[in-house]
Short mmCIF file of C-alpha atoms in Angstrom, two decimals:
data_model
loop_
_atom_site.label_atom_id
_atom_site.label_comp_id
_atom_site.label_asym_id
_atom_site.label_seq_id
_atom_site.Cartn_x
_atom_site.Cartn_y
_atom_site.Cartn_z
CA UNK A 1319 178.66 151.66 49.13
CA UNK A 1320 179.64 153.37 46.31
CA UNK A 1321 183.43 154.87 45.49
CA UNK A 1322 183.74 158.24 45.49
CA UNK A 1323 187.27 160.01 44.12
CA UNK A 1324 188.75 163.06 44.04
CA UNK A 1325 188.73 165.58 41.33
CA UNK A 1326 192.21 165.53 40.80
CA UNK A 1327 192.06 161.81 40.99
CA UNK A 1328 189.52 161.61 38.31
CA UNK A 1329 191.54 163.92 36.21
CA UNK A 1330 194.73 161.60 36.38
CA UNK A 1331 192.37 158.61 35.11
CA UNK A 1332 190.91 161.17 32.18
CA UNK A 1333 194.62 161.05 30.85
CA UNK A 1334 194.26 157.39 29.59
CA UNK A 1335 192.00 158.68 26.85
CA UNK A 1336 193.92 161.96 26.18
CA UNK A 1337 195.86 161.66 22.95
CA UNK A 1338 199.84 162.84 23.98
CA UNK A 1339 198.38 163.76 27.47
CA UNK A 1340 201.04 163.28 30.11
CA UNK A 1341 200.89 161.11 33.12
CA UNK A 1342 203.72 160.54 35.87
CA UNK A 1343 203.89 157.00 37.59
CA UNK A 1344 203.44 158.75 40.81
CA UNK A 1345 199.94 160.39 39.68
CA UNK A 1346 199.24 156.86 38.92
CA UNK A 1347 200.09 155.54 42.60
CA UNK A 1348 198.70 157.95 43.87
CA UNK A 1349 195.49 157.50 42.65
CA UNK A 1350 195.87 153.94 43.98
CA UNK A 1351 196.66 155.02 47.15
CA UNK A 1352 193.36 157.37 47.25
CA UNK A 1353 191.48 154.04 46.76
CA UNK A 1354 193.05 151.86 49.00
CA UNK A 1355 192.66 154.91 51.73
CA UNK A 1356 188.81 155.13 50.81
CA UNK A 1357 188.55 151.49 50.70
CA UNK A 1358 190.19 151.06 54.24
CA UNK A 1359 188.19 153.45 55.69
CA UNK A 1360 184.50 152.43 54.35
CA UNK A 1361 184.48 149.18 52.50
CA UNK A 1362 184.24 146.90 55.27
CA UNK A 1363 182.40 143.85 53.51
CA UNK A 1364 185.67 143.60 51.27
CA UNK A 1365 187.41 141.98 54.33
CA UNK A 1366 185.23 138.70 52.87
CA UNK A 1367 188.00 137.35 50.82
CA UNK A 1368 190.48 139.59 52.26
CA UNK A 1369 190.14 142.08 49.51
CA UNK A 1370 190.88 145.03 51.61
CA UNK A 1371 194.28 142.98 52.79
CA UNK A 1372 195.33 142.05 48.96
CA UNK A 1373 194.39 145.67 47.62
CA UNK A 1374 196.84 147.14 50.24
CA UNK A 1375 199.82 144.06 50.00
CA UNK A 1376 198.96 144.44 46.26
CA UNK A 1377 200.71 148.41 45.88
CA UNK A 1378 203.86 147.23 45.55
CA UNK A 1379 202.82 144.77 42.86
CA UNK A 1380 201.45 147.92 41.45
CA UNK A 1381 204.16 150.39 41.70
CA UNK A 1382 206.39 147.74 39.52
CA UNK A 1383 203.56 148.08 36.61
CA UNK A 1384 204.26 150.06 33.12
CA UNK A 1385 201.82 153.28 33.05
CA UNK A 1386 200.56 151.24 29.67
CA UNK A 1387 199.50 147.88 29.01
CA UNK A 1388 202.63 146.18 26.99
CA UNK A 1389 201.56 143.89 23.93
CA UNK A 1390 202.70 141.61 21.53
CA UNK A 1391 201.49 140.49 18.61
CA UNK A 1392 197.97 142.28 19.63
CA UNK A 1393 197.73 140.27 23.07
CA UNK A 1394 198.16 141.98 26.89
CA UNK A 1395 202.17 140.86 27.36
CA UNK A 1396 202.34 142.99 30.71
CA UNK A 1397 199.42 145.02 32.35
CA UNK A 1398 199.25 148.36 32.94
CA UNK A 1399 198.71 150.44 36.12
CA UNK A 1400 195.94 152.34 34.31
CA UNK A 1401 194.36 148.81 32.96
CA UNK A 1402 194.88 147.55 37.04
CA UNK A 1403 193.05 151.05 37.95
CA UNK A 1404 190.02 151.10 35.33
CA UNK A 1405 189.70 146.98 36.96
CA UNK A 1406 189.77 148.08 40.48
CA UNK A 1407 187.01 150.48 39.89
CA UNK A 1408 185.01 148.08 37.91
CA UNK A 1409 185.58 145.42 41.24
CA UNK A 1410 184.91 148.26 43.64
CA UNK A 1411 181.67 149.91 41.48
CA UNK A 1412 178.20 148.98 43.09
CA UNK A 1413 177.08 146.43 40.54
CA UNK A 1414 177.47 143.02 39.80
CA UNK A 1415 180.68 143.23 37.65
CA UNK A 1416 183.76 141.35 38.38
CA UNK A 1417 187.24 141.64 37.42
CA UNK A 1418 190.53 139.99 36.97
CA UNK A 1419 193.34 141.22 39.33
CA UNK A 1420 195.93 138.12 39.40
CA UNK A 1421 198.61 140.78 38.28
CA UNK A 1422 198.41 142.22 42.00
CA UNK A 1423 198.30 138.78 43.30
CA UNK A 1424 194.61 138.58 43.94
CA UNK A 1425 193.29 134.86 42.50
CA UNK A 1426 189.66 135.40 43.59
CA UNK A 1427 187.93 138.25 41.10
CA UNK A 1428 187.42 141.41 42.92
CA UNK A 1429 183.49 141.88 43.38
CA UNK A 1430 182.61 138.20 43.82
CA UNK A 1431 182.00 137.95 47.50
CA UNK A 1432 182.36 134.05 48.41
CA UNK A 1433 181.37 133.12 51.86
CA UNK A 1434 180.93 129.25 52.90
CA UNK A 1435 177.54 129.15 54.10
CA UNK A 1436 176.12 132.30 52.82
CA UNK A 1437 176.59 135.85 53.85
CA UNK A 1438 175.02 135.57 57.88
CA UNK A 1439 173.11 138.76 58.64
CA UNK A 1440 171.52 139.68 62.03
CA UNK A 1441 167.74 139.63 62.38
CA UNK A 1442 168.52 143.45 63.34
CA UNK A 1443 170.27 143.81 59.88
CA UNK A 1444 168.54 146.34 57.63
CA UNK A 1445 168.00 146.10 53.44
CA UNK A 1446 168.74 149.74 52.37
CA UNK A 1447 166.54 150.51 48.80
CA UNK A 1448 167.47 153.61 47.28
CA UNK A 1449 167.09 155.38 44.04
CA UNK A 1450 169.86 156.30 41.75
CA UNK A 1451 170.01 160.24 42.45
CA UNK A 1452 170.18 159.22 46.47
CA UNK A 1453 167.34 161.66 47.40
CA UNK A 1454 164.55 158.42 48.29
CA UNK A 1455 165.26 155.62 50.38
CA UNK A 1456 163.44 153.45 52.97
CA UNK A 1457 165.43 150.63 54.84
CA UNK A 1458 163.62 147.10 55.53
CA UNK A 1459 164.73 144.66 58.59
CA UNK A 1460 165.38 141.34 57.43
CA UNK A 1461 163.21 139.94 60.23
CA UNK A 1462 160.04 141.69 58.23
CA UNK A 1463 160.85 140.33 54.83
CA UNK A 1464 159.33 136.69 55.79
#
């Protein structure tokens, strides 16, 4: 599953890198909320973990955030909410990156799926291949991988 965003939400996130661009805390949260909301509705293996449950208890960790990181003597004093979003998306992002989120009271780095045992799939349960662009795919049942 990949993370898709809306314009307007890809425009707040542009800001970051904007010299004297202006950003409002609530663009910020909102943009949050616009993941959590996409997350909730289509990210269903982040309930391993309970990542879906700490991304949504986490926004009020979030709202408390500076819009920048804060630093002293060249080290991360306080995180950011924009430094919490770019990690979120890096977590969320179909690849095998993980990332630090102990600022929204997460301990466990979002995008390393721990289950005792192993991850249990159905015979039934289907291996999706597909190319980058999305146009080919062909799905495999794990029962006809042996």
């Amino acid at each position: 599953m990949q993370l898709h965003l809306s314009e307007r939400a890809l425009k707040i996130l542009a800001k970051e890198k904007i010299k004297d661009a202006k950003v409002t805390d609530k663009e910020l949260v909102d943009v949050y909320e616009e993941i959590l909301s996409v997350v909730n509705k289509h990210f269903e293996l982040y309930d391993i973990s309970k990542f879906r449950q700490k991304l949504n208890e986490g926004l009020e960790l979030f709202k408390e955030l500076p819009i920048y990181n804060v630093y002293e003597s060249n080290k991360i004093k306080q995180v950011g909410k924009f430094e919490v979003l770019n990690r979120i998306l890096i977590g969320l992002h179909a690849n095998a990156m993980r990332t630090d989120l102990k600022v929204l009271g997460i301990k466990v780095n979002l995008g390393q799926m721990q289950v005792k045992g192993g991850i249990k799939l159905s015979p039934d349960a289907k291996l999706i291949y597909q190319s980058p662009t999305g146009i080919f795919s062909r799905a495999v049942r794990v029962k006809d991988l042996g």
